[in-house]
Short mmCIF file of C-alpha atoms in Angstrom, two decimals:
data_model
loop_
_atom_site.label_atom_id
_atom_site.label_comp_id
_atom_site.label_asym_id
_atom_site.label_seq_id
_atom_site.Cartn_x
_atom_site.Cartn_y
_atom_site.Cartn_z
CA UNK A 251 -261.19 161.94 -176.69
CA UNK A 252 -259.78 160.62 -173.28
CA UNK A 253 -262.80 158.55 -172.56
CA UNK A 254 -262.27 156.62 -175.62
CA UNK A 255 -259.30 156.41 -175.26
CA UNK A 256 -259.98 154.59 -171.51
CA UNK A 257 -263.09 152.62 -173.18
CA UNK A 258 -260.39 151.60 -175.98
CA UNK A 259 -257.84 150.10 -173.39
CA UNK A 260 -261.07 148.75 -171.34
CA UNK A 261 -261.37 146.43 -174.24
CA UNK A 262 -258.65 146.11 -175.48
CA UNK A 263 -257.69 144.31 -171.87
CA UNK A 264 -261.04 142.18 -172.19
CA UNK A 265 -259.99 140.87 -175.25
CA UNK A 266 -257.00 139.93 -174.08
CA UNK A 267 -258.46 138.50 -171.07
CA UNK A 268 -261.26 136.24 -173.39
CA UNK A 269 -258.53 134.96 -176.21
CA UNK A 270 -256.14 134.38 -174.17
CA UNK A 271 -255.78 130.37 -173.36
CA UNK A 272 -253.51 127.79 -171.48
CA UNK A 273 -253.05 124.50 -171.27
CA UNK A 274 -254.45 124.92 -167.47
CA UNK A 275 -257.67 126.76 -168.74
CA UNK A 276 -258.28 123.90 -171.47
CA UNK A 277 -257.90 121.38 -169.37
CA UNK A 278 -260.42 122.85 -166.38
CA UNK A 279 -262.82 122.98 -169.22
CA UNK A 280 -262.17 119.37 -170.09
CA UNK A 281 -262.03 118.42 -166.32
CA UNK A 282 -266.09 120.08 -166.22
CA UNK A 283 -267.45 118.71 -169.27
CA UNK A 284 -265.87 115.22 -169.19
CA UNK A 285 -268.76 112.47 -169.16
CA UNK A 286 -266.27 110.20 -167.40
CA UNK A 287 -265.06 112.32 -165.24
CA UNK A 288 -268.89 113.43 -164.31
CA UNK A 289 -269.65 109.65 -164.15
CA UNK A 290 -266.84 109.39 -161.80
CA UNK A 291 -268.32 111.70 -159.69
CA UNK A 292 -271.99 110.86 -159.41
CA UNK A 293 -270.13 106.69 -158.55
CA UNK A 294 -267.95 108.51 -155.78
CA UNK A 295 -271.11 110.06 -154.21
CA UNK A 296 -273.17 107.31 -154.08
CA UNK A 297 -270.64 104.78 -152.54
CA UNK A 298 -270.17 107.77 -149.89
CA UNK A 299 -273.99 106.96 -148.67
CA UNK A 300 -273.19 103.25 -149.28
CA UNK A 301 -269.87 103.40 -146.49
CA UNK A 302 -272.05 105.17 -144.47
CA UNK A 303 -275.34 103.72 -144.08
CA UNK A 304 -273.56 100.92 -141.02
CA UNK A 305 -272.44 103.63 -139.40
CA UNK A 306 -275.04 104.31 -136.95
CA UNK A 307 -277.54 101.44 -135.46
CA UNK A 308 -280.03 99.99 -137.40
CA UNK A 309 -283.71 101.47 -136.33
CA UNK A 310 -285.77 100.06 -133.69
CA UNK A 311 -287.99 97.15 -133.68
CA UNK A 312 -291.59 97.41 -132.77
CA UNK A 313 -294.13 94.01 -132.80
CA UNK A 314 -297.80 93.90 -131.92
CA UNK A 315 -299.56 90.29 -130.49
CA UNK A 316 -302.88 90.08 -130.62
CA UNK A 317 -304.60 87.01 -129.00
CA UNK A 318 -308.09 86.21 -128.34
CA UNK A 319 -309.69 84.96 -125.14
CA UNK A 320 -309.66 81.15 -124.70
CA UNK A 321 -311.28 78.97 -122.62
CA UNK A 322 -308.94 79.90 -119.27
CA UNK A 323 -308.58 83.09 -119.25
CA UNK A 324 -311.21 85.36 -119.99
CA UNK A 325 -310.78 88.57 -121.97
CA UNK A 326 -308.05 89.26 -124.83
CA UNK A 327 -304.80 89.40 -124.19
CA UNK A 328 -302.60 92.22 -126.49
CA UNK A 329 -298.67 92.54 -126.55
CA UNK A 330 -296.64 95.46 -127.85
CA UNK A 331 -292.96 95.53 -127.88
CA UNK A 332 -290.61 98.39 -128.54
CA UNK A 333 -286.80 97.89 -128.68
CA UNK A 334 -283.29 99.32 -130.13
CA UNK A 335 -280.49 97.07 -130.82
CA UNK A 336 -277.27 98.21 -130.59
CA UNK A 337 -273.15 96.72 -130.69
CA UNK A 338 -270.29 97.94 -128.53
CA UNK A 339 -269.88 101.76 -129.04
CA UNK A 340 -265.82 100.78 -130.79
CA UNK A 341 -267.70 99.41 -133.36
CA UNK A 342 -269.03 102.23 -134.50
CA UNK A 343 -266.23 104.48 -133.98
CA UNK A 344 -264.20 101.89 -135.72
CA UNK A 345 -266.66 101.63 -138.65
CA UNK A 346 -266.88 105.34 -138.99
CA UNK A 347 -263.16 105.57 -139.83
CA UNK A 348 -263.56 102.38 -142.43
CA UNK A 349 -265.95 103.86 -144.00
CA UNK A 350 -263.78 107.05 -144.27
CA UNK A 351 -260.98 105.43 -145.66
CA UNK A 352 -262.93 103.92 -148.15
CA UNK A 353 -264.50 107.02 -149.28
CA UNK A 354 -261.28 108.29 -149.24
CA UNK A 355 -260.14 105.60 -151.65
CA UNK A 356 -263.29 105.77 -153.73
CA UNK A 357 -262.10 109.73 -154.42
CA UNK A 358 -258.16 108.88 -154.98
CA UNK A 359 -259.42 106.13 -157.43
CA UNK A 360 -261.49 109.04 -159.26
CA UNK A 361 -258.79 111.75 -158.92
CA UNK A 362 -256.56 108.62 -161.12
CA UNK A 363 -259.57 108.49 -163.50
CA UNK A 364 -259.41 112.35 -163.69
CA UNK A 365 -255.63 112.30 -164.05
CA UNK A 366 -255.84 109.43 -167.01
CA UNK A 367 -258.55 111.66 -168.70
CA UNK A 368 -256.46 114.91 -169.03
CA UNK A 369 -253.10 113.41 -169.24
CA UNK A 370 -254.95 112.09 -172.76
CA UNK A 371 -256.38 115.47 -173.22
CA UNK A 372 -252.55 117.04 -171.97
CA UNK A 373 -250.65 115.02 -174.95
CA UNK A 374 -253.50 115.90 -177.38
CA UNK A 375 -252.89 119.28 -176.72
CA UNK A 376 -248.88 118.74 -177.31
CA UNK A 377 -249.73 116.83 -180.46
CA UNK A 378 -251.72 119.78 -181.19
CA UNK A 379 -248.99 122.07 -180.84
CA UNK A 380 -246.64 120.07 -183.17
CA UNK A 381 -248.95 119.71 -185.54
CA UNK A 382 -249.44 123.61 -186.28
CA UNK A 383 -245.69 124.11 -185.81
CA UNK A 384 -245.37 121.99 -188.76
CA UNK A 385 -248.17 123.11 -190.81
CA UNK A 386 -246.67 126.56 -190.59
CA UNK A 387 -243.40 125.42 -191.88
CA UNK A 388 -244.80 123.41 -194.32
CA UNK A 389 -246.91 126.47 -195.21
CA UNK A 390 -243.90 128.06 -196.05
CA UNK A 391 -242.06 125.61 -197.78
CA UNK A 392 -245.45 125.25 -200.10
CA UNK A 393 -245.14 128.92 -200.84
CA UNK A 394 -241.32 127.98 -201.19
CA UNK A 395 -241.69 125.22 -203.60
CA UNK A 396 -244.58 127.16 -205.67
CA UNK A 397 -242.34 129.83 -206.41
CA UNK A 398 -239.23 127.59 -207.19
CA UNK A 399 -241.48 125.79 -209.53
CA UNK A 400 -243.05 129.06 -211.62
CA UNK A 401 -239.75 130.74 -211.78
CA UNK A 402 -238.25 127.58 -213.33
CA UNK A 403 -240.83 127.14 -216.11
CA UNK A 404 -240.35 131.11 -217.22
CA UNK A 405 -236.69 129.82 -216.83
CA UNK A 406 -237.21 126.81 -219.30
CA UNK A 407 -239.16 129.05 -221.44
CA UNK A 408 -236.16 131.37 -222.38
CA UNK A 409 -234.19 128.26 -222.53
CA UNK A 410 -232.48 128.88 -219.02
CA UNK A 411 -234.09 125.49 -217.65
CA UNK A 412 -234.33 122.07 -218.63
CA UNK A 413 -236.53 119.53 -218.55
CA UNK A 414 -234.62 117.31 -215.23
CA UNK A 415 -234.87 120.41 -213.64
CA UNK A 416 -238.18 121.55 -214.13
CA UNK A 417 -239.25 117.77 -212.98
CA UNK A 418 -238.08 117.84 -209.55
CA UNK A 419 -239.41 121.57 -208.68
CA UNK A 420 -242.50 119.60 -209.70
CA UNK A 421 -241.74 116.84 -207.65
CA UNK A 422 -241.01 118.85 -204.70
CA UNK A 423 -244.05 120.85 -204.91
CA UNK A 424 -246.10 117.50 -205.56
CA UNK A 425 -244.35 116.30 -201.87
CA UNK A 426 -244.86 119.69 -200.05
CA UNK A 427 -248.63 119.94 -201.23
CA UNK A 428 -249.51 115.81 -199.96
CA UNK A 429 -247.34 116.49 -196.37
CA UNK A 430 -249.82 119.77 -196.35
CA UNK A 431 -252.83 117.98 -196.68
CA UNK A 432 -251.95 114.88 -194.37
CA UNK A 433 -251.14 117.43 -192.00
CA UNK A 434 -254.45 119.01 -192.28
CA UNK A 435 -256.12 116.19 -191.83
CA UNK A 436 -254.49 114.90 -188.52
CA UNK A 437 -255.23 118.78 -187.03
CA UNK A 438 -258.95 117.95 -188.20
CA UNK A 439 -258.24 114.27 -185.92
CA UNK A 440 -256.85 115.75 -183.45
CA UNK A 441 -259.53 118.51 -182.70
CA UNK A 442 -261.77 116.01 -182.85
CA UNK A 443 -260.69 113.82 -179.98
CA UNK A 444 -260.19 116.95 -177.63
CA UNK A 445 -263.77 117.45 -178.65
CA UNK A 446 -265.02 113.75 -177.62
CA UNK A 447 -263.04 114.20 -173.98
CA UNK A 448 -264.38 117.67 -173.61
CA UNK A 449 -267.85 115.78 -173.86
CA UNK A 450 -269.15 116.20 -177.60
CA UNK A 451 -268.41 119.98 -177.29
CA UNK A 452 -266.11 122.45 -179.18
CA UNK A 453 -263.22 123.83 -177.77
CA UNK A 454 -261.56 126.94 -178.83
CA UNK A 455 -257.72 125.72 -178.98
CA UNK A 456 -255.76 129.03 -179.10
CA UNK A 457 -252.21 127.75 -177.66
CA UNK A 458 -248.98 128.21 -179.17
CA UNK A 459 -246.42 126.80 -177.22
CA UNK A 460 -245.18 123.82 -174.95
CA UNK A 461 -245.89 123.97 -171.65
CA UNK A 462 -243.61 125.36 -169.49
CA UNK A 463 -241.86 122.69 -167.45
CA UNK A 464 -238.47 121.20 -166.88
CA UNK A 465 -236.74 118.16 -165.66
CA UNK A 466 -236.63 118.51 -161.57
CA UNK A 467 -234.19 116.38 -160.08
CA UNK A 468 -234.80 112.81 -159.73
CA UNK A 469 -234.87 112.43 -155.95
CA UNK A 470 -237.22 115.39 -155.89
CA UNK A 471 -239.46 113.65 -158.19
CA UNK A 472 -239.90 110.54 -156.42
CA UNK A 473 -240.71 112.04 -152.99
CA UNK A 474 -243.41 114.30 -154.37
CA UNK A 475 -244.49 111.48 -156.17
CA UNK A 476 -244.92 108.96 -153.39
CA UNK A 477 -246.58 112.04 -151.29
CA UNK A 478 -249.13 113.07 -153.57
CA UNK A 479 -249.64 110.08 -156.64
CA UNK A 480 -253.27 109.27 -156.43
CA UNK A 481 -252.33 105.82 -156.96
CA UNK A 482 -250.35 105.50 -154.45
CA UNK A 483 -252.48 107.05 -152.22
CA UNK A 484 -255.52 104.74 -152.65
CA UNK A 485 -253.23 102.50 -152.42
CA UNK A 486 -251.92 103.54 -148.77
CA UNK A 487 -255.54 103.96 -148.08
CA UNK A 488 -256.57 100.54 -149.09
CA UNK A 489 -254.09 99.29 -146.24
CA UNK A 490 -255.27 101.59 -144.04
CA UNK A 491 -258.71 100.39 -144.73
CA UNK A 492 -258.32 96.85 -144.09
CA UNK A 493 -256.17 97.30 -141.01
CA UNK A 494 -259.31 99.33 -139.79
CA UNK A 495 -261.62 96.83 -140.92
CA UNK A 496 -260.16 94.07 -138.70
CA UNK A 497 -261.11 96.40 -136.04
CA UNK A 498 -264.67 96.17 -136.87
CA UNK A 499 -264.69 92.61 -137.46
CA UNK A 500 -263.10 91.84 -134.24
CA UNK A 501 -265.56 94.62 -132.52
CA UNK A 502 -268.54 92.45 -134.13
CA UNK A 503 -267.04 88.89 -132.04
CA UNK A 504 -268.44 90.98 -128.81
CA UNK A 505 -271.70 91.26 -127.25
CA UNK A 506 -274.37 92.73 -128.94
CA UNK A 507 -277.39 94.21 -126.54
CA UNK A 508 -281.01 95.29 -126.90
CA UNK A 509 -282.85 98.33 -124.81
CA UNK A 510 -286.53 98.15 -124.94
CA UNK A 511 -289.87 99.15 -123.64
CA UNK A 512 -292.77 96.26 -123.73
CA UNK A 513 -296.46 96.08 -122.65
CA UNK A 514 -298.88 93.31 -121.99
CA UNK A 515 -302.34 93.52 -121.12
CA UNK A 516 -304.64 90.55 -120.09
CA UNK A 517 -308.21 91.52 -119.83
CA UNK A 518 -308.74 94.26 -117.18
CA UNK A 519 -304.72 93.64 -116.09
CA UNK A 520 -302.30 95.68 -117.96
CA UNK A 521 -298.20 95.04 -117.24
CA UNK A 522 -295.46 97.17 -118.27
CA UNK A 523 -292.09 97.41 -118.18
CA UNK A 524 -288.32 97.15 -119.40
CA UNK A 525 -286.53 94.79 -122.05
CA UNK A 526 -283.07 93.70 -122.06
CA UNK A 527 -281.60 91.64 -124.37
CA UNK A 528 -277.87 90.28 -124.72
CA UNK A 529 -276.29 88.59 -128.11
CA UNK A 530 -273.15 86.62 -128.08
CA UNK A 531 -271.59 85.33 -131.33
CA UNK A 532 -270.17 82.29 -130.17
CA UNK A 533 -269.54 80.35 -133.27
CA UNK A 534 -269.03 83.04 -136.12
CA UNK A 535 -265.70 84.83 -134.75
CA UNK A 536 -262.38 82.44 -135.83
CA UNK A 537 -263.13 82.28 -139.78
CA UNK A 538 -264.28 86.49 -140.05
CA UNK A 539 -261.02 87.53 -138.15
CA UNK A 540 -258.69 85.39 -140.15
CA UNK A 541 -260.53 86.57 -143.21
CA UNK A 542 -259.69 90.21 -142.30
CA UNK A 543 -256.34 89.74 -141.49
CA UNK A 544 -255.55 87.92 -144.39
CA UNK A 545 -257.07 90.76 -146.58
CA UNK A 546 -254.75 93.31 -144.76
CA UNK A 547 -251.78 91.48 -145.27
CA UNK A 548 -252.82 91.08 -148.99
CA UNK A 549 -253.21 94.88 -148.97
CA UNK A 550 -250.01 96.14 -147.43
CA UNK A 551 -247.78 93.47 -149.82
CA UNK A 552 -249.83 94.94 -152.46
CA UNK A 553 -249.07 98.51 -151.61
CA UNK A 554 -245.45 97.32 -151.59
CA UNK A 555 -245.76 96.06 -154.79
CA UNK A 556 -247.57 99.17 -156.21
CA UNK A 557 -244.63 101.19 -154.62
CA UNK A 558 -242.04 99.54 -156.10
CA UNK A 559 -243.89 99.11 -159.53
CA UNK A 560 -244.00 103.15 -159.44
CA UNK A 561 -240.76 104.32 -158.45
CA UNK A 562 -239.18 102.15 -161.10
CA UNK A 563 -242.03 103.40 -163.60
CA UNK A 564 -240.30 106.89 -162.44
CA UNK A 565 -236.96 106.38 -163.03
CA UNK A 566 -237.64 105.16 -166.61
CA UNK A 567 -239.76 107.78 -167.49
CA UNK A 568 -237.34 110.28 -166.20
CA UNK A 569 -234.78 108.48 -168.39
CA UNK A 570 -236.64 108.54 -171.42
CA UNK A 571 -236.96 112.59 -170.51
CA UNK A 572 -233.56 113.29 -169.72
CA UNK A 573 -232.42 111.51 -173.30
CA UNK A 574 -235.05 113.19 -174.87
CA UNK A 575 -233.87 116.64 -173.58
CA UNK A 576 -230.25 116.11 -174.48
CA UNK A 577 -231.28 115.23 -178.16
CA UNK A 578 -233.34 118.29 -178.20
CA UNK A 579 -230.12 120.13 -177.07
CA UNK A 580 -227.97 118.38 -179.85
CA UNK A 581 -230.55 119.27 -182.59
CA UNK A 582 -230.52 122.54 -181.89
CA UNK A 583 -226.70 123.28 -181.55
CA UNK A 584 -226.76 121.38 -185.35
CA UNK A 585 -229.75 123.61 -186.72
CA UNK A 586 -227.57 126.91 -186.06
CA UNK A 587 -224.66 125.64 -188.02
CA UNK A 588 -226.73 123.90 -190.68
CA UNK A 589 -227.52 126.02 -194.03
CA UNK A 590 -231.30 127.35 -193.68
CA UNK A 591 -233.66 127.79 -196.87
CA UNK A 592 -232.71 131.07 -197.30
CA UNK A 593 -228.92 130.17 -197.60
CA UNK A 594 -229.58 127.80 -200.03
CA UNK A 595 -231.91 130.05 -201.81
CA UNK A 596 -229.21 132.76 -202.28
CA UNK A 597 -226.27 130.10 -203.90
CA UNK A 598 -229.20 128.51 -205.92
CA UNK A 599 -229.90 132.14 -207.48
CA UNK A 600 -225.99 133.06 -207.50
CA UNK A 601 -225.80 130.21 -209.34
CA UNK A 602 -223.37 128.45 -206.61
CA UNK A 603 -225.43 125.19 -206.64
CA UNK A 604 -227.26 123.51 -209.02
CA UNK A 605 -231.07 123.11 -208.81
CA UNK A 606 -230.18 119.33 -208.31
CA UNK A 607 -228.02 119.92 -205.56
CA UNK A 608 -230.50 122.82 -204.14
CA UNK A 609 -232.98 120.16 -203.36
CA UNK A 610 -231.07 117.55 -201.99
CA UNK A 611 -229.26 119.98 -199.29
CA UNK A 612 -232.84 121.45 -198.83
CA UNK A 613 -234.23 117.57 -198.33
CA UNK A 614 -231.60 116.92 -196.05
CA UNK A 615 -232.50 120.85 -193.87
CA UNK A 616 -235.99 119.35 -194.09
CA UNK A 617 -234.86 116.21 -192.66
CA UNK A 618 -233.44 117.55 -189.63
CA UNK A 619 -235.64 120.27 -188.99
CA UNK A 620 -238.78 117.85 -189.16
CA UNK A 621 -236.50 115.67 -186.53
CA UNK A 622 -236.19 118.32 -184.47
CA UNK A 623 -239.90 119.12 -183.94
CA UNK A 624 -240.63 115.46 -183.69
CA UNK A 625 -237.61 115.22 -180.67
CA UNK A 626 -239.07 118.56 -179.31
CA UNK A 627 -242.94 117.45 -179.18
CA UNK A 628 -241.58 113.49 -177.47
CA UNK A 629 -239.91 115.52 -175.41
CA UNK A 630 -242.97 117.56 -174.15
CA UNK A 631 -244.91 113.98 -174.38
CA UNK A 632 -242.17 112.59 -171.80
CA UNK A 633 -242.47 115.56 -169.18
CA UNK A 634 -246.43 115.48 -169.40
CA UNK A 635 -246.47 111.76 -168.89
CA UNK A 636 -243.75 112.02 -166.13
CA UNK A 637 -245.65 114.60 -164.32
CA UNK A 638 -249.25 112.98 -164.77
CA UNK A 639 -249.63 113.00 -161.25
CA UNK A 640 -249.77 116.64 -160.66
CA UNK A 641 -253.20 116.68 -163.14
#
């Protein structure tokens, strides 16, 4: 009996463990099976081995000459040349750090891809949520309405009912029945898109609730924000970049030399011996260097710009959030003072209210309750797109 009793827990705890879902855990499974985000991936890698291929000197030259005897000089005469070219050793330490930067960008630019992906996926998941918030009050106001409608015709058959009456239960059934079936079919929509971002493949949605975050204070917000926005970082790194890459470009205006090993053998006479070789771009240098530092002033205004553009982006978003939030607050202070169904339900039996004036208080509970879900869900909608970011 006790080791069932331990095998009983044992599963009881992996069950737990397998049904149990976030918004996290949904997401990471989105984030793996995205074909964007995998596309995203396979682009960063290859541009990685793009960046990189100038970072070390090209691979050494090697020529043959082959020349038959002539009428001086008797015997064949056969050249062989070996030689590495090479630029000032800056240049490469310079281009190894561009090329950094830019695979640094390149990953920034997919962690905003990623970001844009499952914020979609985020407020899918929120519109989700509403969704089967609603269709479970709605599932209870069908049940509602049903019975409202069948006690009314036994009513009208003892002549307790009239016909006025019996026409708007029917009404309101007719009303609670079409917002059930819209609803059912937006759920279907709904599912359906998390399924095309989670690559073509089902996902078991088995999440009940919001997630769990608040409104931080704005000043907090815009310092983690300008320290860890993927935007803004590629961005910074784009600067970065181009300040590094007017480095190189100045590095290429100097000397570039050649180290070699070269042969030449005339008849019976064989020579050997050392090449050196010097390259100086003299009329290449003025137009490349202006060219770079134009692009890195273009850069650094533009990461202004982008800056700017964001922190104001910020502060309306938070705005939108905080108003959001205080509505939510106001909706639910009136909700706890309004009369619920089952208030309404009791005077309609006492006999308090009339069946006309039943439905039009219940319309108006409706009203505000389906506000309130709709406030709650924007609100949600307003924190995930303020905190996109942190994806």
């Amino acid at each position: 009996m006790k080791n069932k009793n331990i095998i009983l827990l044992i599963l009881l705890l992996f069950s737990e463990g397998v049904y149990a879902q976030t918004f996290d855990s949904i997401l990471k499974t989105i984030d793996e099976n995205n074909k964007d985000i995998q596309a995203g991936r396979k682009y960063v890698e290859s541009k990685s081995y793009e960046y990189r291929q100038h970072n070390l000197p090209e691979g050494p030259e090697l020529s043959y000459g082959y020349f038959p005897n002539n009428d001086n000089v008797p015997g064949t005469k056969e050249v062989f040349e070996v030689s590495q070219s090479f630029q000032m050793p800056c240049f490469y330490r310079n281009h190894k750090a561009y090329s950094n930067l830019q695979i640094s960008r390149e990953e920034m630019d997919q962690m905003v891809l990623r970001q844009e992906v499952l914020s979609q996926a985020k407020n899918l998941l929120i519109e989700y949520i509403y969704l089967m918030k609603k269709i479970s009050i709605v599932d209870k106001r069908l049940k509602f309405a049903d019975d409202i409608y069948n006690a009314y015709l036994i009513r009208l058959e003892v002549g307790d009912a009239n016909a006025l009456e019996i026409n708007k239960a029917k009404l309101h059934l007719m009303q609670v029945k079409k917002q059930e079936k819209q609803l059912r079919t937006e759920i279907l929509s709904v599912r359906e898109e998390l399924k095309k971002l989670n690559g073509g493949n089902d996902i078991d949605i088995d999440v009940n609730d919001y997630p769990s975050e608040t409104l931080i204070e704005l000043d907090s917000l815009l310092l983690e924000r300008l320290s860890t926005d993927p935007e803004l970082l590629s961005s910074q790194k784009a600067v970065e970049a181009a300040q590094r890459n007017l480095k190189v470009t100045k590095n290429l205006q100097l000397p570039k030399f050649s180290l070699g090993y070269g042969t030449e053998k005339v008849a019976d006479e064989q020579f050997k011996g050392v090449l050196v070789g010097v390259s100086i771009p003299l009329w290449s240098s003025k137009r490349s260097i202006q060219q770079a530092k134009l692009e890195s002033e273009y850069f650094n205004l533009a990461n202004v710009s982008e800056n700017e553009s964001k922190m104001s982006e910020t502060k309306v978003l938070y705005s939108k959030a905080l108003n959001f939030q205080e509505n939510l607050d106001s909706y639910q202070s009136v909700l706890s003072s309004v009369n619920s169904e089952e208030l309404l339900n009791k005077s309609l039996k006492s006999g308090e209210i009339s069946i006309i004036e039943f439905f039009t208080e219940m319309f108006y509970y409706y009203e505000i309750y389906d506000d309130f879900l709709t406030v709650e869900k924007e609100y949600h909608q307003a924190l995930s797109n303020l905190y996109k970011y942190r994806l």
